[in-house]
Short mmCIF file of C-alpha atoms and ligand atoms in Angstrom, two decimals:
data_model
loop_
_atom_site.label_atom_id
_atom_site.label_comp_id
_atom_site.label_asym_id
_atom_site.label_seq_id
_atom_site.Cartn_x
_atom_site.Cartn_y
_atom_site.Cartn_z
CA UNK M 1 -5.53 4.28 37.97
CA UNK M 2 -5.20 7.23 40.30
CA UNK M 3 -8.06 6.10 42.48
CA UNK M 4 -6.79 2.51 42.66
CA UNK M 5 -3.38 3.77 43.76
CA UNK M 6 -5.03 6.02 46.30
CA UNK M 7 -7.16 3.19 47.66
CA UNK M 8 -4.07 1.00 48.09
CA UNK M 9 -2.26 3.74 49.97
CA UNK M 10 -5.24 4.51 52.15
CA UNK M 11 -5.55 0.82 52.94
CA UNK M 12 -1.88 0.55 53.83
CA UNK M 13 -2.14 3.56 56.05
CA UNK M 14 -5.20 2.22 57.82
CA UNK M 15 -3.37 -1.08 58.44
CA UNK M 16 -0.31 0.74 59.70
CA UNK M 17 -2.45 2.76 62.04
CA UNK M 18 -4.30 -0.21 63.38
CA UNK M 19 -0.96 -1.82 64.16
CA UNK M 20 0.39 1.36 65.69
CA UNK M 21 -2.33 2.53 67.94
CA UNK M 22 -2.53 -0.72 69.86
CA UNK M 23 1.19 -1.35 70.30
CA UNK M 24 2.15 2.30 70.64
CA UNK M 25 -0.11 2.68 73.60
CA UNK M 26 1.15 -0.56 75.10
CA UNK M 27 4.70 0.70 74.97
CA UNK M 28 4.00 4.03 76.62
CA UNK M 29 5.20 3.53 80.16
CA UNK M 30 2.68 0.79 80.58
CA UNK M 31 -0.19 3.25 80.76
CA UNK M 32 -2.24 1.18 78.35
CA UNK M 33 -4.18 4.31 77.50
CA UNK M 34 -4.37 5.08 73.78
CA UNK M 35 -4.53 8.83 74.22
CA UNK M 36 -1.86 8.79 76.92
CA UNK M 37 -0.68 12.05 78.39
CA UNK M 38 2.27 13.46 76.39
CA UNK M 39 4.25 13.64 79.60
CA UNK M 40 4.21 9.82 79.68
CA UNK M 41 5.46 9.56 76.13
CA UNK M 42 8.93 9.61 74.64
CA UNK M 43 9.75 10.32 71.03
CA UNK M 44 13.00 9.05 69.53
CA UNK M 45 14.50 11.46 67.01
CA UNK M 46 17.37 10.12 64.86
CA UNK M 47 19.28 12.72 62.84
CA UNK M 48 22.17 12.01 60.43
CA UNK M 49 24.94 14.44 61.27
CA UNK M 50 25.95 17.59 63.06
CA UNK M 51 28.49 18.58 60.41
CA UNK M 52 25.77 20.28 58.41
CA UNK M 53 23.97 23.15 60.03
CA UNK M 54 20.58 22.24 58.64
CA UNK M 55 20.37 19.01 60.62
CA UNK M 56 21.27 20.82 63.83
CA UNK M 57 18.46 23.27 63.12
CA UNK M 58 16.09 20.40 62.33
CA UNK M 59 17.02 18.49 65.48
CA UNK M 60 16.64 21.56 67.69
CA UNK M 61 13.34 22.55 66.12
CA UNK M 62 11.82 19.06 66.39
CA UNK M 63 13.04 18.64 69.99
CA UNK M 64 11.84 22.01 71.24
CA UNK M 65 8.46 21.78 69.53
CA UNK M 66 7.87 18.27 70.92
CA UNK M 67 8.97 19.38 74.39
CA UNK M 68 6.63 22.37 74.19
CA UNK M 69 3.83 19.91 73.50
CA UNK M 70 4.80 18.02 76.66
CA UNK M 71 6.70 15.01 75.24
CA UNK M 72 10.07 13.70 76.35
CA UNK M 73 12.58 13.61 73.50
CA UNK M 74 15.55 11.33 72.88
CA UNK M 75 17.50 13.17 70.13
CA UNK M 76 20.56 11.43 68.65
CA UNK M 77 23.01 12.35 65.90
CA UNK M 78 24.99 9.62 64.14
CA UNK M 79 28.04 11.46 62.71
CA UNK M 80 27.01 10.22 59.24
CA UNK M 81 27.94 6.67 60.29
CA UNK M 82 25.37 4.07 59.24
CA UNK M 83 26.06 1.47 62.00
CA UNK M 84 25.89 4.24 64.62
CA UNK M 85 22.47 5.31 63.40
CA UNK M 86 21.22 1.70 63.34
CA UNK M 87 22.42 1.23 66.93
CA UNK M 88 20.84 4.45 68.11
CA UNK M 89 17.50 3.40 66.67
CA UNK M 90 17.86 -0.10 68.14
CA UNK M 91 18.42 1.47 71.55
CA UNK M 92 15.44 3.77 71.22
CA UNK M 93 13.25 0.78 70.43
CA UNK M 94 14.67 -1.20 73.36
CA UNK M 95 14.02 1.73 75.67
CA UNK M 96 10.40 1.69 74.53
CA UNK M 97 9.95 5.00 72.74
CA UNK M 98 6.38 5.64 71.62
CA UNK M 99 7.22 6.97 68.17
CA UNK M 100 10.27 7.39 65.96
CA UNK M 101 11.19 10.33 63.73
CA UNK M 102 14.09 9.35 61.49
CA UNK M 103 16.23 11.34 59.04
CA UNK M 104 18.27 8.48 57.63
CA UNK M 105 21.88 8.46 56.48
CA UNK M 106 21.46 5.58 54.05
CA UNK M 107 17.79 5.30 53.16
CA UNK M 108 18.13 1.60 52.40
CA UNK M 109 19.93 0.49 55.56
CA UNK M 110 17.22 0.60 58.20
CA UNK M 111 14.85 -2.20 57.22
CA UNK M 112 15.81 -4.36 60.25
CA UNK M 113 15.35 -1.51 62.70
CA UNK M 114 12.01 -0.58 61.23
CA UNK M 115 10.85 -4.20 61.39
CA UNK M 116 11.69 -4.19 65.11
CA UNK M 117 9.80 -0.92 65.48
CA UNK M 118 6.76 -2.38 63.73
CA UNK M 119 6.94 -5.51 65.91
CA UNK M 120 6.89 -3.26 68.97
CA UNK M 121 4.02 -1.20 67.53
CA UNK M 122 6.08 1.97 67.21
CA UNK M 123 4.99 4.30 64.40
CA UNK M 124 7.79 5.62 62.22
CA UNK M 125 7.88 8.98 60.49
CA UNK M 126 10.58 9.44 57.85
CA UNK M 127 11.93 12.95 58.24
CA UNK M 128 12.97 14.72 55.03
CA UNK M 129 14.66 11.59 53.62
CA UNK M 130 12.53 8.64 52.58
CA UNK M 131 13.41 5.24 54.05
CA UNK M 132 13.37 2.67 51.25
CA UNK M 133 12.76 -1.05 50.98
CA UNK M 134 10.42 -1.48 53.95
CA UNK M 135 6.70 -1.42 54.56
CA UNK M 136 7.33 -0.21 58.08
CA UNK M 137 7.52 3.48 57.41
CA UNK M 138 4.18 4.98 58.25
CA UNK M 139 4.48 8.58 57.08
CA UNK M 140 6.91 10.92 55.35
CA UNK M 141 7.34 14.65 55.94
CA UNK M 142 9.53 16.49 53.46
CA UNK M 143 9.70 19.20 50.83
CA UNK M 144 8.72 18.89 47.20
CA UNK M 145 12.11 17.45 46.34
CA UNK M 146 11.60 17.28 42.58
CA UNK M 147 10.71 20.95 42.63
CA UNK M 148 13.84 21.74 44.66
CA UNK M 149 15.82 20.36 41.70
CA UNK M 150 13.77 22.43 39.27
CA UNK M 151 14.49 25.50 41.37
CA UNK M 152 18.23 24.74 41.48
CA UNK M 153 18.39 24.48 37.70
CA UNK M 154 16.17 27.54 37.28
CA UNK M 155 18.50 29.63 39.41
CA UNK M 156 21.43 28.41 37.30
CA UNK M 157 19.62 29.52 34.13
CA UNK M 158 18.86 32.88 35.74
CA UNK M 159 22.50 33.33 36.75
CA UNK M 160 23.65 32.58 33.22
CA UNK M 161 21.14 35.09 31.85
CA UNK M 162 19.21 32.45 29.90
CA UNK M 163 16.10 33.03 31.99
CA UNK M 164 14.78 35.92 34.05
CA UNK M 165 13.78 35.39 37.69
CA UNK M 166 10.11 35.73 36.65
CA UNK M 167 10.49 32.72 34.31
CA UNK M 168 10.61 34.69 31.06
CA UNK M 169 13.37 34.16 28.50
CA UNK M 170 16.65 35.94 29.21
CA UNK M 171 18.80 37.85 26.76
CA UNK M 172 21.94 35.67 26.91
CA UNK M 173 22.54 33.19 24.11
CA UNK M 174 25.46 31.05 25.26
CA UNK M 175 26.87 28.57 24.68
CA UNK M 176 27.82 28.14 28.33
CA UNK M 177 30.06 25.51 29.89
CA UNK M 178 28.29 23.93 32.83
CA UNK M 179 29.33 21.09 35.14
CA UNK M 180 26.88 19.05 37.19
CA UNK M 181 27.02 17.75 40.76
CA UNK M 182 24.55 15.53 42.61
CA UNK M 183 24.23 14.42 46.23
CA UNK M 184 24.73 11.03 47.88
CA UNK M 185 23.28 8.12 45.89
CA UNK M 186 22.01 6.38 49.03
CA UNK M 187 19.84 9.43 49.81
CA UNK M 188 16.56 9.17 47.93
CA UNK M 189 16.35 12.96 47.74
CA UNK M 190 19.52 13.19 45.65
CA UNK M 191 17.70 11.43 42.81
CA UNK M 192 14.69 13.71 42.99
CA UNK M 193 16.85 16.85 43.05
CA UNK M 194 18.90 15.69 40.07
CA UNK M 195 15.87 14.58 38.08
CA UNK M 196 14.11 17.91 38.60
CA UNK M 197 17.28 19.78 37.63
CA UNK M 198 18.02 17.67 34.56
CA UNK M 199 14.45 17.87 33.24
CA UNK M 200 14.88 21.65 33.39
CA UNK M 201 18.36 21.78 31.85
CA UNK M 202 17.97 19.08 29.20
CA UNK M 203 16.38 21.28 26.48
CA UNK M 204 19.30 23.71 26.84
CA UNK M 205 21.79 20.84 26.62
CA UNK M 206 19.98 19.36 23.62
CA UNK M 207 20.13 22.59 21.60
CA UNK M 208 23.76 23.28 22.54
CA UNK M 209 23.10 26.37 24.69
CA UNK M 210 24.59 24.48 27.64
CA UNK M 211 27.64 22.29 27.11
CA UNK M 212 28.81 19.80 29.73
CA UNK M 213 32.43 19.61 28.61
CA UNK M 214 33.33 16.71 30.88
CA UNK M 215 30.52 14.68 29.33
CA UNK M 216 29.51 13.63 32.86
CA UNK M 217 25.74 13.86 32.93
CA UNK M 218 24.66 10.62 34.66
CA UNK M 219 23.89 10.79 38.35
CA UNK M 220 26.34 7.94 39.02
CA UNK M 221 29.14 10.03 37.49
CA UNK M 222 28.32 13.27 39.29
CA UNK M 223 27.19 12.01 42.74
CA UNK M 224 28.93 13.05 45.96
CA UNK M 225 29.03 10.32 48.62
CA UNK M 226 27.66 11.64 51.99
CA UNK M 227 27.32 15.11 50.39
CA UNK M 228 30.90 15.90 51.47
CA UNK M 229 32.41 19.30 50.72
CA UNK M 230 35.97 17.90 50.37
CA UNK M 231 34.78 15.23 47.92
CA UNK M 232 33.13 17.89 45.78
CA UNK M 233 36.19 20.13 45.91
CA UNK M 234 38.38 17.25 44.72
CA UNK M 235 35.99 16.39 41.86
CA UNK M 236 35.89 20.04 40.76
CA UNK M 237 39.70 20.16 40.79
CA UNK M 238 39.80 17.00 38.70
CA UNK M 239 37.25 18.40 36.24
CA UNK M 240 39.28 21.58 35.79
CA UNK M 241 42.36 19.51 35.02
CA UNK M 242 40.68 16.99 32.76
CA UNK M 243 38.30 19.20 30.78
CA UNK M 244 39.39 22.83 31.09
CA UNK M 245 43.16 22.88 30.72
CA UNK M 246 42.72 24.01 27.09
CA UNK M 247 42.02 27.57 28.27
CA UNK M 248 38.24 27.21 28.21
CA UNK M 249 36.29 28.36 31.24
CA UNK M 250 33.48 26.99 33.38
CA UNK M 251 30.47 29.33 33.32
CA UNK M 252 28.16 27.55 35.72
CA UNK M 253 27.95 24.66 38.16
CA UNK M 254 24.78 22.89 39.26
CA UNK M 255 25.31 22.17 42.95
CA UNK M 256 22.69 20.39 45.06
CA UNK M 257 23.79 21.52 48.54
CA UNK M 258 25.61 24.51 50.06
CA UNK M 259 28.47 22.44 51.53
CA UNK M 260 29.15 21.01 48.07
CA UNK M 261 28.89 24.54 46.63
CA UNK M 262 31.58 25.80 48.99
CA UNK M 263 33.90 22.95 47.98
CA UNK M 264 33.31 23.78 44.31
CA UNK M 265 33.91 27.50 44.88
CA UNK M 266 37.16 26.82 46.76
CA UNK M 267 38.43 24.68 43.86
CA UNK M 268 37.54 27.42 41.37
CA UNK M 269 39.12 30.17 43.45
CA UNK M 270 42.31 28.12 43.87
CA UNK M 271 42.39 27.70 40.10
CA UNK M 272 42.38 31.47 39.57
CA UNK M 273 38.72 32.16 38.75
CA UNK M 274 38.69 35.16 41.10
CA UNK M 275 37.03 35.86 44.40
CA UNK M 276 33.55 36.82 43.24
CA UNK M 277 31.13 36.33 40.37
CA UNK M 278 32.00 39.83 39.21
CA UNK M 279 35.69 38.91 39.20
CA UNK M 280 35.11 35.75 37.15
CA UNK M 281 33.68 32.99 39.33
CA UNK M 282 31.05 30.84 37.60
CA UNK M 283 27.40 30.77 38.67
CA UNK M 284 27.15 28.19 41.49
CA UNK M 285 23.81 27.08 42.93
CA UNK M 286 23.12 25.43 46.31
CA UNK M 287 20.58 24.26 48.86
CA UNK M 288 19.68 24.76 52.53
CA UNK M 289 20.47 28.45 53.02
CA UNK M 290 23.36 27.55 55.34
CA UNK M 291 24.66 30.70 56.95
CA UNK M 292 28.16 30.40 55.43
CA UNK M 293 26.62 30.24 51.96
CA UNK M 294 24.07 32.99 52.62
CA UNK M 295 27.03 35.23 53.42
CA UNK M 296 28.71 34.15 50.18
CA UNK M 297 25.53 34.99 48.25
CA UNK M 298 25.32 38.34 50.01
CA UNK M 299 28.96 38.97 49.07
CA UNK M 300 28.43 38.01 45.40
CA UNK M 301 30.47 34.78 45.58
CA UNK M 302 27.83 32.00 45.44
CA UNK M 303 24.88 32.81 43.18
CA UNK M 304 21.89 31.13 44.82
CA UNK M 305 20.60 28.60 47.30
CA UNK M 306 17.25 26.95 48.06
CA UNK M 307 15.56 27.86 51.32
CA UNK M 308 13.73 25.01 53.01
CA UNK M 309 12.29 26.30 56.25
CA UNK M 310 13.29 23.62 58.74
CA UNK M 311 11.01 25.18 61.36
CA UNK M 312 8.01 24.35 59.19
CA UNK M 313 9.24 20.82 58.52
CA UNK M 314 9.69 20.26 62.25
CA UNK M 315 6.18 21.59 62.83
CA UNK M 316 4.81 19.14 60.29
CA UNK M 317 6.69 16.25 61.91
CA UNK M 318 5.30 17.18 65.31
CA UNK M 319 1.73 17.51 64.00
CA UNK M 320 2.00 14.11 62.30
CA UNK M 321 3.50 12.53 65.42
CA UNK M 322 0.66 13.87 67.55
CA UNK M 323 -1.89 12.42 65.13
CA UNK M 324 -0.34 8.96 65.42
CA UNK M 325 -0.10 9.17 69.19
CA UNK M 326 -3.74 10.13 69.43
CA UNK M 327 -4.68 7.16 67.25
CA UNK M 328 -5.49 9.37 64.27
CA UNK M 329 -4.27 9.52 60.72
CA UNK M 330 -1.79 12.31 59.89
CA UNK M 331 -2.91 14.51 57.04
CA UNK M 332 -1.10 13.72 53.77
CA UNK M 333 -1.02 16.06 50.79
CA UNK M 334 0.74 13.57 48.49
CA UNK M 335 -0.15 9.90 48.23
CA UNK M 336 1.47 9.13 44.87
CA UNK M 337 5.03 10.35 44.58
CA UNK M 338 7.08 8.56 47.18
CA UNK M 339 7.25 4.88 46.34
CA UNK M 340 9.92 3.31 48.56
CA UNK M 341 10.11 0.11 46.56
CA UNK M 342 7.62 -1.68 48.81
CA UNK M 343 4.81 0.83 49.05
CA UNK M 344 3.87 4.41 48.31
CA UNK M 345 4.43 6.24 51.57
CA UNK M 346 1.78 8.87 52.39
CA UNK M 347 3.58 12.18 52.55
CA UNK M 348 3.26 15.79 53.50
CA UNK M 349 5.30 18.01 51.18
CA UNK M 350 6.31 21.61 51.89
CA UNK M 351 7.34 24.26 49.40
CA UNK M 352 10.79 25.80 49.04
CA UNK M 353 12.09 29.14 47.70
CA UNK M 354 15.04 30.23 45.58
CA UNK M 355 17.32 32.66 47.43
CA UNK M 356 19.21 35.26 45.40
CA UNK M 357 21.25 38.18 46.70
CA UNK M 358 18.25 40.51 46.36
CA UNK M 359 15.77 38.48 48.41
CA UNK M 360 17.95 37.45 51.38
CA UNK M 361 16.26 40.20 53.35
CA UNK M 362 12.67 39.24 52.57
CA UNK M 363 13.08 35.44 52.72
CA UNK M 364 15.63 34.87 55.43
CA UNK M 365 15.95 37.96 57.61
CA UNK M 366 12.35 39.18 57.73
CA UNK M 367 11.18 35.61 58.50
CA UNK M 368 13.61 35.43 61.44
CA UNK M 369 15.55 32.48 59.97
CA UNK M 370 18.83 34.40 60.11
CA UNK M 371 19.63 37.82 61.55
CA UNK M 372 21.34 40.58 59.63
CA UNK M 373 24.43 40.13 61.83
CA UNK M 374 24.55 36.40 61.07
CA UNK M 375 24.35 37.09 57.34
CA UNK M 376 27.12 39.68 57.62
CA UNK M 377 29.41 37.41 59.65
CA UNK M 378 28.54 34.07 58.09
CA UNK M 379 28.31 32.58 61.60
CA UNK M 380 25.21 31.03 63.17
C1 BGC O 1 18.36 17.12 52.26
C2 BGC O 1 19.04 18.39 51.85
C3 BGC O 1 20.48 18.39 52.31
C4 BGC O 1 21.18 17.09 51.98
C5 BGC O 1 22.55 17.04 52.61
C6 BGC O 1 19.15 15.95 51.79
O1 BGC O 1 18.53 14.77 52.13
O2 BGC O 1 17.05 17.10 51.74
O3 BGC O 1 18.35 19.49 52.40
O4 BGC O 1 21.15 19.41 51.64
O5 BGC O 1 20.42 16.01 52.41
O6 BGC O 1 22.48 17.09 53.99
#
């Protein structure tokens, strides 16, 4: 079964490549040379939004690494507006870019654009978020998104004392009241994060150690459209009113992204939970190691986040882009997981790390991701 699946993927990739190398070269300033000079080639980079720091870091890293390699870069942000992103990609195709790197807003909304890209022989790399419902996505660079969810839930268990950071059983017994949040349903990653988290939490829910008082455990009930902080804050306020006005307290919140975490924390602080975990705030998880949240972790307010090194993801995108532009096949390390509804997209997955207060130094400062001053001020 495995080998059949692999053969299908390899075949699809080979087809995609055959289509790309011919047309891609044809579209590169008319050079007609398959291994055209990078200085003749333009890469279109479509990013979702500048309201979240991680995408700014991703955009900057991809742009500067491509420019260092000699390419011209057309980098566009779409303010989380789906028609804007579609238009930006349309324009890139019309202008004749040689390759597209796309972090989608709605992973199901780009099939027309990607068909136009395929017709023009432009290879497409999905960046961090899978693009669904089209055969015209040639490669996917991302993190191990299921494992990100496992790590989020693990850090929640550690914060509650049910597990130790080394994975051994903790001394706490519960029961603990936990509420769950997920990301935007149109982002394929949100499903992977939630699945990984729920597979980890389910045994604790089943034996009553963790209680979800609201009863909201389906992704449709706990999702946060566009990952918005305000939307999460409002839902947390509503949960406190609907499920905790009997004097019971929330002990932990599974949050899939730092912006959502900050909305949740604000709601809890406004409801009198105190200013820090020590003063009574629940354990709140996160993702992305955004500087505002790293400061909160350092200050004992947010419990954890997941660090995904965007510099490494950018590097992987650039390496994969170069392979396509040289008529080669990018190296995949996963050819089974990411089925976009039409095909399994060959992928390169990177690993992520859980950040706690006591490893901010080793993970984020020593690696040069953030400086000590940035962590202290909470400003990038
Ligand atoms: C990314 C996360 C990010 C979220 C919100 C997801 O697709 O993988 O890193 O937190 O989008 O921007």
